[in-house]
Amino acid sequence: MKRNFIKMRNRIMITLAGVCLAVGTVCFATAIFGLNNERLVERNPVPAMKRGVDSASSFYAATSKSQFVSKVSSMPSAVSDMSSATSAVSSTPEAIPETPRNPSGRTAYLTFDDGPSSLTAPLLDLLDKYRVKATFFVVGTNDRDETAHLQEIVRRGHAIGVHSYTHNYRQIYASADAFFADFDKMHGLIQQATGVNTKICRFPGGSVNGYNKATRKAILSELKKRGYVYYDWNVSSGDAERKTSPRMISQNTIQGVMSHRTSIVLFHNTSLKGETLRQLPGILAALQKEGCTFSALTPSVDNRSFIF
Ligand code: ZN
């Protein structure tokens, strides 16, 4: 009887010891695993910009239009707001690198047609903020601030070129003489305002358009004789087309620039192009992050790749 009791007690004690050992092992393992998991997270924090937004196009996809637009309610006083909107969505100190961290050898010549306008000053501020030099193909506006705008474009280190004085297709493409009467007027206005004897230009509507079929050859020949270099573009932001959504302006530009080693990008700078300004911070931040360099056009830039 006593032996049976001792046997039973031993079994119970062995069982209890086994249970304690098992529970202890589970607790210990859980504690270690949990700690390791936390350490793993601390050691490898995922940078905000790495969370699925590595490429320029996906950067935009991750940055909704409303994030920009909600901060930018009105133009043109919105440039400072635009800046904060940009830094809010693009890892703050890295948004405007001094020099690209990963130079890609990719160059983009941003061009702005049809200005100057009331949106020239905010555009110049924005380009300064991103340390970007661009090119302005200007028109005659009869605006009393035109001289000041032209001067400021040059003072800030951008290139300036002739677009047209009247921008009236029927009038300027009627003959070579009509074209140069208009062209010379704009060239003179630029030179008088800024002292720059510009040698670069862009045809209204591009070098091949629906109005210059009969006069194109004569105009090109005279232009060459006078030593001017004209530039079309190989990337269009689409900002002049009514059907282009704000998101498409960014997508067209980013994808276009990323698919060329050298690109000339068409934008506009009339007083109606507030959306272009609103999209630019996102565009510039994304492309600078990809190592893209922005330069102003000079007549030495070979125009052959940029003629339609
Ligand atoms: Zn134009």
PDB file of C-alpha atoms and ligand atoms in Angstrom:
ATOM      1  CA  MET A   1       0.000   0.000   0.000  1.00  0.00           C
ATOM      2  CA  LYS A   2       2.784   2.347   0.996  1.00  0.00           C
ATOM      3  CA  ARG A   3       4.818   1.280  -2.047  1.00  0.00           C
ATOM      4  CA  ASN A   4       1.898   2.044  -4.322  1.00  0.00           C
ATOM      5  CA  PHE A   5       1.524   5.475  -2.748  1.00  0.00           C
ATOM      6  CA  ILE A   6       5.228   6.258  -3.273  1.00  0.00           C
ATOM      7  CA  LYS A   7       5.029   5.099  -6.892  1.00  0.00           C
ATOM      8  CA  MET A   8       2.003   7.321  -7.516  1.00  0.00           C
ATOM      9  CA  ARG A   9       3.698  10.345  -5.884  1.00  0.00           C
ATOM     10  CA  ASN A  10       6.812   9.858  -8.005  1.00  0.00           C
ATOM     11  CA  ARG A  11       4.742   9.706 -11.195  1.00  0.00           C
ATOM     12  CA  ILE A  12       2.921  12.917 -10.278  1.00  0.00           C
ATOM     13  CA  MET A  13       6.188  14.704  -9.508  1.00  0.00           C
ATOM     14  CA  ILE A  14       7.759  13.549 -12.792  1.00  0.00           C
ATOM     15  CA  THR A  15       4.666  14.686 -14.721  1.00  0.00           C
ATOM     16  CA  LEU A  16       4.696  18.079 -12.969  1.00  0.00           C
ATOM     17  CA  ALA A  17       8.404  18.531 -13.659  1.00  0.00           C
ATOM     18  CA  GLY A  18       7.783  17.692 -17.327  1.00  0.00           C
ATOM     19  CA  VAL A  19       4.956  20.223 -17.589  1.00  0.00           C
ATOM     20  CA  CYS A  20       7.069  22.946 -15.925  1.00  0.00           C
ATOM     21  CA  LEU A  21       9.960  22.236 -18.287  1.00  0.00           C
ATOM     22  CA  ALA A  22       7.694  22.427 -21.334  1.00  0.00           C
ATOM     23  CA  VAL A  23       6.033  25.685 -20.232  1.00  0.00           C
ATOM     24  CA  GLY A  24       9.430  27.208 -19.401  1.00  0.00           C
ATOM     25  CA  THR A  25      10.828  26.275 -22.791  1.00  0.00           C
ATOM     26  CA  VAL A  26       7.860  27.824 -24.638  1.00  0.00           C
ATOM     27  CA  CYS A  27       8.107  31.065 -22.603  1.00  0.00           C
ATOM     28  CA  PHE A  28      11.839  31.315 -23.172  1.00  0.00           C
ATOM     29  CA  ALA A  29      11.537  30.661 -26.895  1.00  0.00           C
ATOM     30  CA  THR A  30       8.757  33.243 -27.265  1.00  0.00           C
ATOM     31  CA  ALA A  31      10.777  35.860 -25.408  1.00  0.00           C
ATOM     32  CA  ILE A  32      13.888  35.295 -27.541  1.00  0.00           C
ATOM     33  CA  PHE A  33      11.953  35.222 -30.831  1.00  0.00           C
ATOM     34  CA  GLY A  34      10.072  38.372 -29.948  1.00  0.00           C
ATOM     35  CA  LEU A  35      13.245  40.246 -29.042  1.00  0.00           C
ATOM     36  CA  ASN A  36      14.949  39.174 -32.199  1.00  0.00           C
ATOM     37  CA  ASN A  37      12.026  40.379 -34.241  1.00  0.00           C
ATOM     38  CA  GLU A  38      12.181  43.813 -32.625  1.00  0.00           C
ATOM     39  CA  ARG A  39      15.918  44.011 -33.139  1.00  0.00           C
ATOM     40  CA  LEU A  40      15.438  43.072 -36.766  1.00  0.00           C
ATOM     41  CA  VAL A  41      13.037  45.974 -37.220  1.00  0.00           C
ATOM     42  CA  GLU A  42      15.383  48.434 -35.503  1.00  0.00           C
ATOM     43  CA  ARG A  43      18.417  47.311 -37.412  1.00  0.00           C
ATOM     44  CA  ASN A  44      16.696  47.545 -40.780  1.00  0.00           C
ATOM     45  CA  PRO A  45      14.352  50.523 -40.664  1.00  0.00           C
ATOM     46  CA  VAL A  46      12.659  50.891 -44.029  1.00  0.00           C
ATOM     47  CA  PRO A  47      13.270  54.435 -45.291  1.00  0.00           C
ATOM     48  CA  ALA A  48      10.082  56.242 -46.231  1.00  0.00           C
ATOM     49  CA  MET A  49      11.192  56.703 -49.826  1.00  0.00           C
ATOM     50  CA  LYS A  50      12.036  52.996 -50.193  1.00  0.00           C
ATOM     51  CA  ARG A  51       8.580  51.753 -49.449  1.00  0.00           C
ATOM     52  CA  GLY A  52       7.664  50.853 -52.978  1.00  0.00           C
ATOM     53  CA  VAL A  53       8.483  54.271 -54.472  1.00  0.00           C
ATOM     54  CA  ASP A  54      11.954  53.792 -55.899  1.00  0.00           C
ATOM     55  CA  SER A  55      11.471  54.746 -59.512  1.00  0.00           C
ATOM     56  CA  ALA A  56      10.402  58.136 -60.783  1.00  0.00           C
ATOM     57  CA  SER A  57       7.116  56.893 -62.156  1.00  0.00           C
ATOM     58  CA  SER A  58       6.188  54.990 -59.030  1.00  0.00           C
ATOM     59  CA  PHE A  59       7.188  57.996 -56.957  1.00  0.00           C
ATOM     60  CA  TYR A  60       4.404  59.896 -58.628  1.00  0.00           C
ATOM     61  CA  ALA A  61       2.004  57.011 -58.290  1.00  0.00           C
ATOM     62  CA  ALA A  62       2.611  57.091 -54.543  1.00  0.00           C
ATOM     63  CA  THR A  63       2.078  60.819 -54.374  1.00  0.00           C
ATOM     64  CA  SER A  64      -1.515  61.540 -55.047  1.00  0.00           C
ATOM     65  CA  LYS A  65      -2.548  64.647 -56.861  1.00  0.00           C
ATOM     66  CA  SER A  66      -4.676  65.663 -53.921  1.00  0.00           C
ATOM     67  CA  GLN A  67      -1.584  65.795 -51.675  1.00  0.00           C
ATOM     68  CA  PHE A  68      -0.202  68.558 -53.875  1.00  0.00           C
ATOM     69  CA  VAL A  69      -3.402  70.268 -54.755  1.00  0.00           C
ATOM     70  CA  SER A  70      -4.809  70.368 -51.249  1.00  0.00           C
ATOM     71  CA  LYS A  71      -1.848  72.525 -50.178  1.00  0.00           C
ATOM     72  CA  VAL A  72      -1.925  74.715 -53.265  1.00  0.00           C
ATOM     73  CA  SER A  73      -5.259  76.374 -53.468  1.00  0.00           C
ATOM     74  CA  SER A  74      -4.487  79.509 -55.436  1.00  0.00           C
ATOM     75  CA  MET A  75      -1.869  80.897 -57.772  1.00  0.00           C
ATOM     76  CA  PRO A  76       0.471  82.682 -57.939  1.00  0.00           C
ATOM     77  CA  SER A  77       0.976  83.180 -54.223  1.00  0.00           C
ATOM     78  CA  ALA A  78       1.118  79.457 -53.745  1.00  0.00           C
ATOM     79  CA  VAL A  79       4.776  78.881 -54.469  1.00  0.00           C
ATOM     80  CA  SER A  80       5.867  78.809 -50.852  1.00  0.00           C
ATOM     81  CA  ASP A  81       2.991  76.463 -50.119  1.00  0.00           C
ATOM     82  CA  MET A  82       4.042  74.344 -53.054  1.00  0.00           C
ATOM     83  CA  SER A  83       7.490  74.009 -51.553  1.00  0.00           C
ATOM     84  CA  SER A  84       6.148  72.725 -48.286  1.00  0.00           C
ATOM     85  CA  ALA A  85       3.753  70.457 -50.114  1.00  0.00           C
ATOM     86  CA  THR A  86       6.704  69.000 -51.974  1.00  0.00           C
ATOM     87  CA  SER A  87       8.870  68.476 -48.933  1.00  0.00           C
ATOM     88  CA  ALA A  88       5.932  66.925 -47.167  1.00  0.00           C
ATOM     89  CA  VAL A  89       5.729  64.192 -49.756  1.00  0.00           C
ATOM     90  CA  SER A  90       9.389  63.703 -50.602  1.00  0.00           C
ATOM     91  CA  SER A  91      11.736  62.873 -47.696  1.00  0.00           C
ATOM     92  CA  THR A  92      12.447  66.445 -46.623  1.00  0.00           C
ATOM     93  CA  PRO A  93      16.201  67.132 -46.743  1.00  0.00           C
ATOM     94  CA  GLU A  94      16.767  64.859 -49.741  1.00  0.00           C
ATOM     95  CA  ALA A  95      14.268  66.538 -52.040  1.00  0.00           C
ATOM     96  CA  ILE A  96      16.761  69.015 -53.489  1.00  0.00           C
ATOM     97  CA  PRO A  97      20.179  67.371 -53.710  1.00  0.00           C
ATOM     98  CA  GLU A  98      23.204  69.662 -54.229  1.00  0.00           C
ATOM     99  CA  THR A  99      24.378  67.308 -56.923  1.00  0.00           C
ATOM    100  CA  PRO A 100      22.632  64.120 -57.953  1.00  0.00           C
ATOM    101  CA  ARG A 101      23.723  61.285 -55.668  1.00  0.00           C
ATOM    102  CA  ASN A 102      23.494  58.876 -58.519  1.00  0.00           C
ATOM    103  CA  PRO A 103      24.369  60.835 -61.647  1.00  0.00           C
ATOM    104  CA  SER A 104      22.682  59.041 -64.494  1.00  0.00           C
ATOM    105  CA  GLY A 105      24.205  61.017 -67.361  1.00  0.00           C
ATOM    106  CA  ARG A 106      20.659  62.012 -68.226  1.00  0.00           C
ATOM    107  CA  THR A 107      20.125  65.658 -69.205  1.00  0.00           C
ATOM    108  CA  ALA A 108      16.807  67.429 -69.590  1.00  0.00           C
ATOM    109  CA  TYR A 109      16.377  70.870 -71.127  1.00  0.00           C
ATOM    110  CA  LEU A 110      13.131  72.214 -69.727  1.00  0.00           C
ATOM    111  CA  THR A 111      11.583  74.817 -72.037  1.00  0.00           C
ATOM    112  CA  PHE A 112       8.741  77.200 -71.288  1.00  0.00           C
ATOM    113  CA  ASP A 113       6.861  78.753 -74.220  1.00  0.00           C
ATOM    114  CA  ASP A 114       4.454  81.664 -74.582  1.00  0.00           C
ATOM    115  CA  GLY A 115       5.571  83.655 -71.529  1.00  0.00           C
ATOM    116  CA  PRO A 116       6.331  85.913 -69.858  1.00  0.00           C
ATOM    117  CA  SER A 117       3.205  86.208 -67.754  1.00  0.00           C
ATOM    118  CA  SER A 118       2.027  86.677 -64.188  1.00  0.00           C
ATOM    119  CA  LEU A 119       3.236  83.102 -63.584  1.00  0.00           C
ATOM    120  CA  THR A 120       6.822  83.825 -64.650  1.00  0.00           C
ATOM    121  CA  ALA A 121       7.912  85.115 -61.224  1.00  0.00           C
ATOM    122  CA  PRO A 122       6.596  82.098 -59.281  1.00  0.00           C
ATOM    123  CA  LEU A 123       8.124  79.793 -61.896  1.00  0.00           C
ATOM    124  CA  LEU A 124      11.515  81.480 -61.513  1.00  0.00           C
ATOM    125  CA  ASP A 125      11.298  81.083 -57.719  1.00  0.00           C
ATOM    126  CA  LEU A 126      10.478  77.438 -58.095  1.00  0.00           C
ATOM    127  CA  LEU A 127      13.368  76.805 -60.506  1.00  0.00           C
ATOM    128  CA  ASP A 128      15.719  78.579 -58.076  1.00  0.00           C
ATOM    129  CA  LYS A 129      14.507  76.420 -55.223  1.00  0.00           C
ATOM    130  CA  TYR A 130      15.391  73.277 -57.163  1.00  0.00           C
ATOM    131  CA  ARG A 131      18.573  74.840 -58.613  1.00  0.00           C
ATOM    132  CA  VAL A 132      17.310  74.187 -62.112  1.00  0.00           C
ATOM    133  CA  LYS A 133      18.255  76.228 -65.179  1.00  0.00           C
ATOM    134  CA  ALA A 134      15.715  76.282 -67.997  1.00  0.00           C
ATOM    135  CA  THR A 135      14.956  77.986 -71.309  1.00  0.00           C
ATOM    136  CA  PHE A 136      12.200  80.499 -72.026  1.00  0.00           C
ATOM    137  CA  PHE A 137      10.907  80.952 -75.578  1.00  0.00           C
ATOM    138  CA  VAL A 138       9.075  84.225 -75.208  1.00  0.00           C
ATOM    139  CA  VAL A 139       6.370  86.204 -76.995  1.00  0.00           C
ATOM    140  CA  GLY A 140       5.316  89.836 -77.137  1.00  0.00           C
ATOM    141  CA  THR A 141       2.656  90.394 -74.514  1.00  0.00           C
ATOM    142  CA  ASN A 142       2.107  94.171 -74.487  1.00  0.00           C
ATOM    143  CA  ASP A 143       2.260  93.779 -70.720  1.00  0.00           C
ATOM    144  CA  ARG A 144       3.921  96.673 -68.891  1.00  0.00           C
ATOM    145  CA  ASP A 145       5.849  94.144 -66.801  1.00  0.00           C
ATOM    146  CA  GLU A 146       7.254  92.330 -69.827  1.00  0.00           C
ATOM    147  CA  THR A 147      10.644  94.063 -69.743  1.00  0.00           C
ATOM    148  CA  ALA A 148      11.071  93.297 -66.039  1.00  0.00           C
ATOM    149  CA  HIS A 149      10.113  89.648 -66.601  1.00  0.00           C
ATOM    150  CA  LEU A 150      12.559  89.247 -69.483  1.00  0.00           C
ATOM    151  CA  GLN A 151      15.314  90.827 -67.397  1.00  0.00           C
ATOM    152  CA  GLU A 152      14.592  88.568 -64.448  1.00  0.00           C
ATOM    153  CA  ILE A 153      14.710  85.442 -66.610  1.00  0.00           C
ATOM    154  CA  VAL A 154      18.220  86.399 -67.740  1.00  0.00           C
ATOM    155  CA  ARG A 155      19.336  87.617 -64.292  1.00  0.00           C
ATOM    156  CA  ARG A 156      18.462  84.240 -62.776  1.00  0.00           C
ATOM    157  CA  GLY A 157      20.711  82.482 -65.295  1.00  0.00           C
ATOM    158  CA  HIS A 158      18.158  81.007 -67.675  1.00  0.00           C
ATOM    159  CA  ALA A 159      18.362  80.954 -71.448  1.00  0.00           C
ATOM    160  CA  ILE A 160      16.033  83.143 -73.464  1.00  0.00           C
ATOM    161  CA  GLY A 161      15.006  82.603 -77.065  1.00  0.00           C
ATOM    162  CA  VAL A 162      12.633  83.971 -79.680  1.00  0.00           C
ATOM    163  CA  HIS A 163       9.241  82.300 -79.987  1.00  0.00           C
ATOM    164  CA  SER A 164       7.181  84.951 -81.776  1.00  0.00           C
ATOM    165  CA  TYR A 165       5.942  88.477 -81.253  1.00  0.00           C
ATOM    166  CA  THR A 166       2.328  87.902 -82.297  1.00  0.00           C
ATOM    167  CA  HIS A 167       2.126  84.074 -82.175  1.00  0.00           C
ATOM    168  CA  ASN A 168      -0.407  84.450 -84.981  1.00  0.00           C
ATOM    169  CA  TYR A 169       0.082  81.370 -87.169  1.00  0.00           C
ATOM    170  CA  ARG A 170      -1.708  82.687 -90.270  1.00  0.00           C
ATOM    171  CA  GLN A 171       0.198  85.946 -90.163  1.00  0.00           C
ATOM    172  CA  ILE A 172       3.726  84.708 -89.473  1.00  0.00           C
ATOM    173  CA  TYR A 173       3.681  81.703 -91.786  1.00  0.00           C
ATOM    174  CA  ALA A 174       2.181  83.632 -94.733  1.00  0.00           C
ATOM    175  CA  SER A 175       5.671  84.313 -96.135  1.00  0.00           C
ATOM    176  CA  ALA A 176       9.332  84.398 -95.117  1.00  0.00           C
ATOM    177  CA  ASP A 177       9.148  88.199 -95.005  1.00  0.00           C
ATOM    178  CA  ALA A 178       6.103  88.104 -92.715  1.00  0.00           C
ATOM    179  CA  PHE A 179       7.848  85.587 -90.503  1.00  0.00           C
ATOM    180  CA  PHE A 180      10.992  87.673 -90.084  1.00  0.00           C
ATOM    181  CA  ALA A 181       9.094  90.919 -89.547  1.00  0.00           C
ATOM    182  CA  ASP A 182       7.504  89.272 -86.521  1.00  0.00           C
ATOM    183  CA  PHE A 183      10.693  87.424 -85.493  1.00  0.00           C
ATOM    184  CA  ASP A 184      12.882  90.540 -85.620  1.00  0.00           C
ATOM    185  CA  LYS A 185      10.422  92.480 -83.500  1.00  0.00           C
ATOM    186  CA  MET A 186      10.625  89.883 -80.732  1.00  0.00           C
ATOM    187  CA  HIS A 187      14.381  89.522 -81.053  1.00  0.00           C
ATOM    188  CA  GLY A 188      14.725  93.308 -80.733  1.00  0.00           C
ATOM    189  CA  LEU A 189      12.477  93.394 -77.684  1.00  0.00           C
ATOM    190  CA  ILE A 190      14.585  90.749 -75.936  1.00  0.00           C
ATOM    191  CA  GLN A 191      17.824  92.485 -76.836  1.00  0.00           C
ATOM    192  CA  GLN A 192      16.561  95.888 -75.752  1.00  0.00           C
ATOM    193  CA  ALA A 193      15.338  94.546 -72.408  1.00  0.00           C
ATOM    194  CA  THR A 194      18.211  92.229 -71.541  1.00  0.00           C
ATOM    195  CA  GLY A 195      21.155  93.033 -73.796  1.00  0.00           C
ATOM    196  CA  VAL A 196      21.129  89.407 -74.965  1.00  0.00           C
ATOM    197  CA  ASN A 197      21.527  88.863 -78.711  1.00  0.00           C
ATOM    198  CA  THR A 198      19.874  85.455 -78.599  1.00  0.00           C
ATOM    199  CA  LYS A 199      20.612  82.913 -81.312  1.00  0.00           C
ATOM    200  CA  ILE A 200      18.081  80.282 -80.261  1.00  0.00           C
ATOM    201  CA  CYS A 201      14.427  80.084 -81.203  1.00  0.00           C
ATOM    202  CA  ARG A 202      11.351  77.895 -81.392  1.00  0.00           C
ATOM    203  CA  PHE A 203       8.649  78.045 -84.034  1.00  0.00           C
ATOM    204  CA  PRO A 204       5.080  78.546 -82.840  1.00  0.00           C
ATOM    205  CA  GLY A 205       3.478  75.150 -83.358  1.00  0.00           C
ATOM    206  CA  GLY A 206       6.904  73.548 -83.891  1.00  0.00           C
ATOM    207  CA  SER A 207       8.959  73.497 -87.089  1.00  0.00           C
ATOM    208  CA  VAL A 208       6.414  71.308 -88.870  1.00  0.00           C
ATOM    209  CA  ASN A 209       2.882  72.562 -88.485  1.00  0.00           C
ATOM    210  CA  GLY A 210      -0.323  72.981 -90.403  1.00  0.00           C
ATOM    211  CA  TYR A 211       0.446  76.565 -91.458  1.00  0.00           C
ATOM    212  CA  ASN A 212       4.001  76.565 -92.853  1.00  0.00           C
ATOM    213  CA  LYS A 213       3.917  73.905 -95.547  1.00  0.00           C
ATOM    214  CA  ALA A 214       4.409  76.456 -98.351  1.00  0.00           C
ATOM    215  CA  THR A 215       6.873  78.723 -96.547  1.00  0.00           C
ATOM    216  CA  ARG A 216       8.822  76.365 -94.292  1.00  0.00           C
ATOM    217  CA  LYS A 217      11.765  75.825 -96.646  1.00  0.00           C
ATOM    218  CA  ALA A 218      12.339  79.543 -97.269  1.00  0.00           C
ATOM    219  CA  ILE A 219      12.044  80.359 -93.560  1.00  0.00           C
ATOM    220  CA  LEU A 220      14.476  77.612 -92.506  1.00  0.00           C
ATOM    221  CA  SER A 221      16.993  78.645 -95.135  1.00  0.00           C
ATOM    222  CA  GLU A 222      16.905  82.297 -94.045  1.00  0.00           C
ATOM    223  CA  LEU A 223      17.052  81.332 -90.373  1.00  0.00           C
ATOM    224  CA  LYS A 224      20.194  79.301 -90.975  1.00  0.00           C
ATOM    225  CA  LYS A 225      21.756  82.127 -93.003  1.00  0.00           C
ATOM    226  CA  ARG A 226      21.177  84.448 -90.046  1.00  0.00           C
ATOM    227  CA  GLY A 227      22.881  82.038 -87.654  1.00  0.00           C
ATOM    228  CA  TYR A 228      19.887  80.997 -85.542  1.00  0.00           C
ATOM    229  CA  VAL A 229      19.406  77.502 -84.135  1.00  0.00           C
ATOM    230  CA  TYR A 230      15.846  76.277 -83.666  1.00  0.00           C
ATOM    231  CA  TYR A 231      14.616  73.606 -81.293  1.00  0.00           C
ATOM    232  CA  ASP A 232      11.511  71.459 -81.343  1.00  0.00           C
ATOM    233  CA  TRP A 233      11.107  68.935 -78.498  1.00  0.00           C
ATOM    234  CA  ASN A 234      11.143  65.187 -77.890  1.00  0.00           C
ATOM    235  CA  VAL A 235       9.093  65.226 -74.665  1.00  0.00           C
ATOM    236  CA  SER A 236       5.806  67.073 -74.362  1.00  0.00           C
ATOM    237  CA  SER A 237       4.283  67.631 -70.949  1.00  0.00           C
ATOM    238  CA  GLY A 238       0.946  68.014 -72.715  1.00  0.00           C
ATOM    239  CA  ASP A 239       0.158  71.081 -70.609  1.00  0.00           C
ATOM    240  CA  ALA A 240      -1.252  72.946 -73.614  1.00  0.00           C
ATOM    241  CA  GLU A 241      -3.810  70.286 -74.400  1.00  0.00           C
ATOM    242  CA  ARG A 242      -7.178  70.676 -72.793  1.00  0.00           C
ATOM    243  CA  LYS A 243      -7.626  66.940 -72.284  1.00  0.00           C
ATOM    244  CA  THR A 244      -4.414  66.512 -70.266  1.00  0.00           C
ATOM    245  CA  SER A 245      -5.154  65.923 -66.590  1.00  0.00           C
ATOM    246  CA  PRO A 246      -2.781  67.326 -63.931  1.00  0.00           C
ATOM    247  CA  ARG A 247      -1.548  63.814 -63.231  1.00  0.00           C
ATOM    248  CA  MET A 248      -0.808  63.293 -66.921  1.00  0.00           C
ATOM    249  CA  ILE A 249       1.409  66.418 -67.046  1.00  0.00           C
ATOM    250  CA  SER A 250       3.656  64.755 -64.460  1.00  0.00           C
ATOM    251  CA  GLN A 251       3.493  61.312 -65.986  1.00  0.00           C
ATOM    252  CA  ASN A 252       4.181  62.530 -69.532  1.00  0.00           C
ATOM    253  CA  THR A 253       7.190  64.498 -68.345  1.00  0.00           C
ATOM    254  CA  ILE A 254       8.737  61.970 -65.966  1.00  0.00           C
ATOM    255  CA  GLN A 255       8.263  58.981 -68.247  1.00  0.00           C
ATOM    256  CA  GLY A 256       9.409  60.984 -71.279  1.00  0.00           C
ATOM    257  CA  VAL A 257      12.603  62.231 -69.633  1.00  0.00           C
ATOM    258  CA  MET A 258      13.381  58.788 -68.193  1.00  0.00           C
ATOM    259  CA  SER A 259      13.139  57.216 -71.634  1.00  0.00           C
ATOM    260  CA  HIS A 260      15.730  59.520 -73.248  1.00  0.00           C
ATOM    261  CA  ARG A 261      19.359  60.221 -72.443  1.00  0.00           C
ATOM    262  CA  THR A 262      18.860  63.822 -73.534  1.00  0.00           C
ATOM    263  CA  SER A 263      15.513  65.472 -73.739  1.00  0.00           C
ATOM    264  CA  ILE A 264      13.952  68.808 -74.548  1.00  0.00           C
ATOM    265  CA  VAL A 265      10.717  69.113 -72.639  1.00  0.00           C
ATOM    266  CA  LEU A 266       7.848  71.334 -73.751  1.00  0.00           C
ATOM    267  CA  PHE A 267       5.986  73.334 -71.096  1.00  0.00           C
ATOM    268  CA  HIS A 268       4.088  76.619 -71.247  1.00  0.00           C
ATOM    269  CA  ASN A 269       4.185  79.686 -69.028  1.00  0.00           C
ATOM    270  CA  THR A 270       1.082  81.699 -69.818  1.00  0.00           C
ATOM    271  CA  SER A 271      -1.033  83.014 -66.964  1.00  0.00           C
ATOM    272  CA  LEU A 272      -3.351  80.029 -67.499  1.00  0.00           C
ATOM    273  CA  LYS A 273      -0.690  77.420 -66.743  1.00  0.00           C
ATOM    274  CA  GLY A 274      -1.019  77.239 -62.972  1.00  0.00           C
ATOM    275  CA  GLU A 275      -1.323  73.477 -63.183  1.00  0.00           C
ATOM    276  CA  THR A 276       2.113  73.245 -64.786  1.00  0.00           C
ATOM    277  CA  LEU A 277       3.509  75.100 -61.775  1.00  0.00           C
ATOM    278  CA  ARG A 278       1.661  72.863 -59.354  1.00  0.00           C
ATOM    279  CA  GLN A 279       3.043  69.720 -60.987  1.00  0.00           C
ATOM    280  CA  LEU A 280       6.647  70.924 -61.304  1.00  0.00           C
ATOM    281  CA  PRO A 281       7.823  70.342 -57.692  1.00  0.00           C
ATOM    282  CA  GLY A 282       6.877  66.671 -57.917  1.00  0.00           C
ATOM    283  CA  ILE A 283       8.418  66.370 -61.371  1.00  0.00           C
ATOM    284  CA  LEU A 284      11.700  68.029 -60.401  1.00  0.00           C
ATOM    285  CA  ALA A 285      12.058  66.109 -57.124  1.00  0.00           C
ATOM    286  CA  ALA A 286      11.396  62.777 -58.837  1.00  0.00           C
ATOM    287  CA  LEU A 287      13.820  63.409 -61.696  1.00  0.00           C
ATOM    288  CA  GLN A 288      16.564  64.812 -59.456  1.00  0.00           C
ATOM    289  CA  LYS A 289      16.237  61.728 -57.300  1.00  0.00           C
ATOM    290  CA  GLU A 290      16.897  59.696 -60.443  1.00  0.00           C
ATOM    291  CA  GLY A 291      20.108  61.641 -61.058  1.00  0.00           C
ATOM    292  CA  CYS A 292      18.813  63.791 -63.905  1.00  0.00           C
ATOM    293  CA  THR A 293      20.654  67.039 -64.662  1.00  0.00           C
ATOM    294  CA  PHE A 294      18.786  70.112 -65.897  1.00  0.00           C
ATOM    295  CA  SER A 295      20.449  72.622 -68.198  1.00  0.00           C
ATOM    296  CA  ALA A 296      19.607  75.716 -70.198  1.00  0.00           C
ATOM    297  CA  LEU A 297      19.865  75.513 -73.982  1.00  0.00           C
ATOM    298  CA  THR A 298      22.738  77.183 -75.806  1.00  0.00           C
ATOM    299  CA  PRO A 299      23.206  77.324 -79.591  1.00  0.00           C
ATOM    300  CA  SER A 300      25.945  74.710 -79.189  1.00  0.00           C
ATOM    301  CA  VAL A 301      23.387  72.049 -78.212  1.00  0.00           C
ATOM    302  CA  ASP A 302      23.017  69.914 -81.330  1.00  0.00           C
ATOM    303  CA  ASN A 303      19.461  70.434 -82.498  1.00  0.00           C
ATOM    304  CA  ARG A 304      19.298  67.489 -84.913  1.00  0.00           C
ATOM    305  CA  SER A 305      17.771  65.113 -82.398  1.00  0.00           C
ATOM    306  CA  PHE A 306      15.162  67.710 -81.575  1.00  0.00           C
ATOM    307  CA  ILE A 307      13.689  68.490 -84.966  1.00  0.00           C
ATOM    308  CA  PHE A 308      10.452  66.902 -85.989  1.00  0.00           C
TER     309      PHE A 308
HETATM  310 ZN    ZN B   1       3.712  78.901 -78.521  1.00  0.00          ZN
END
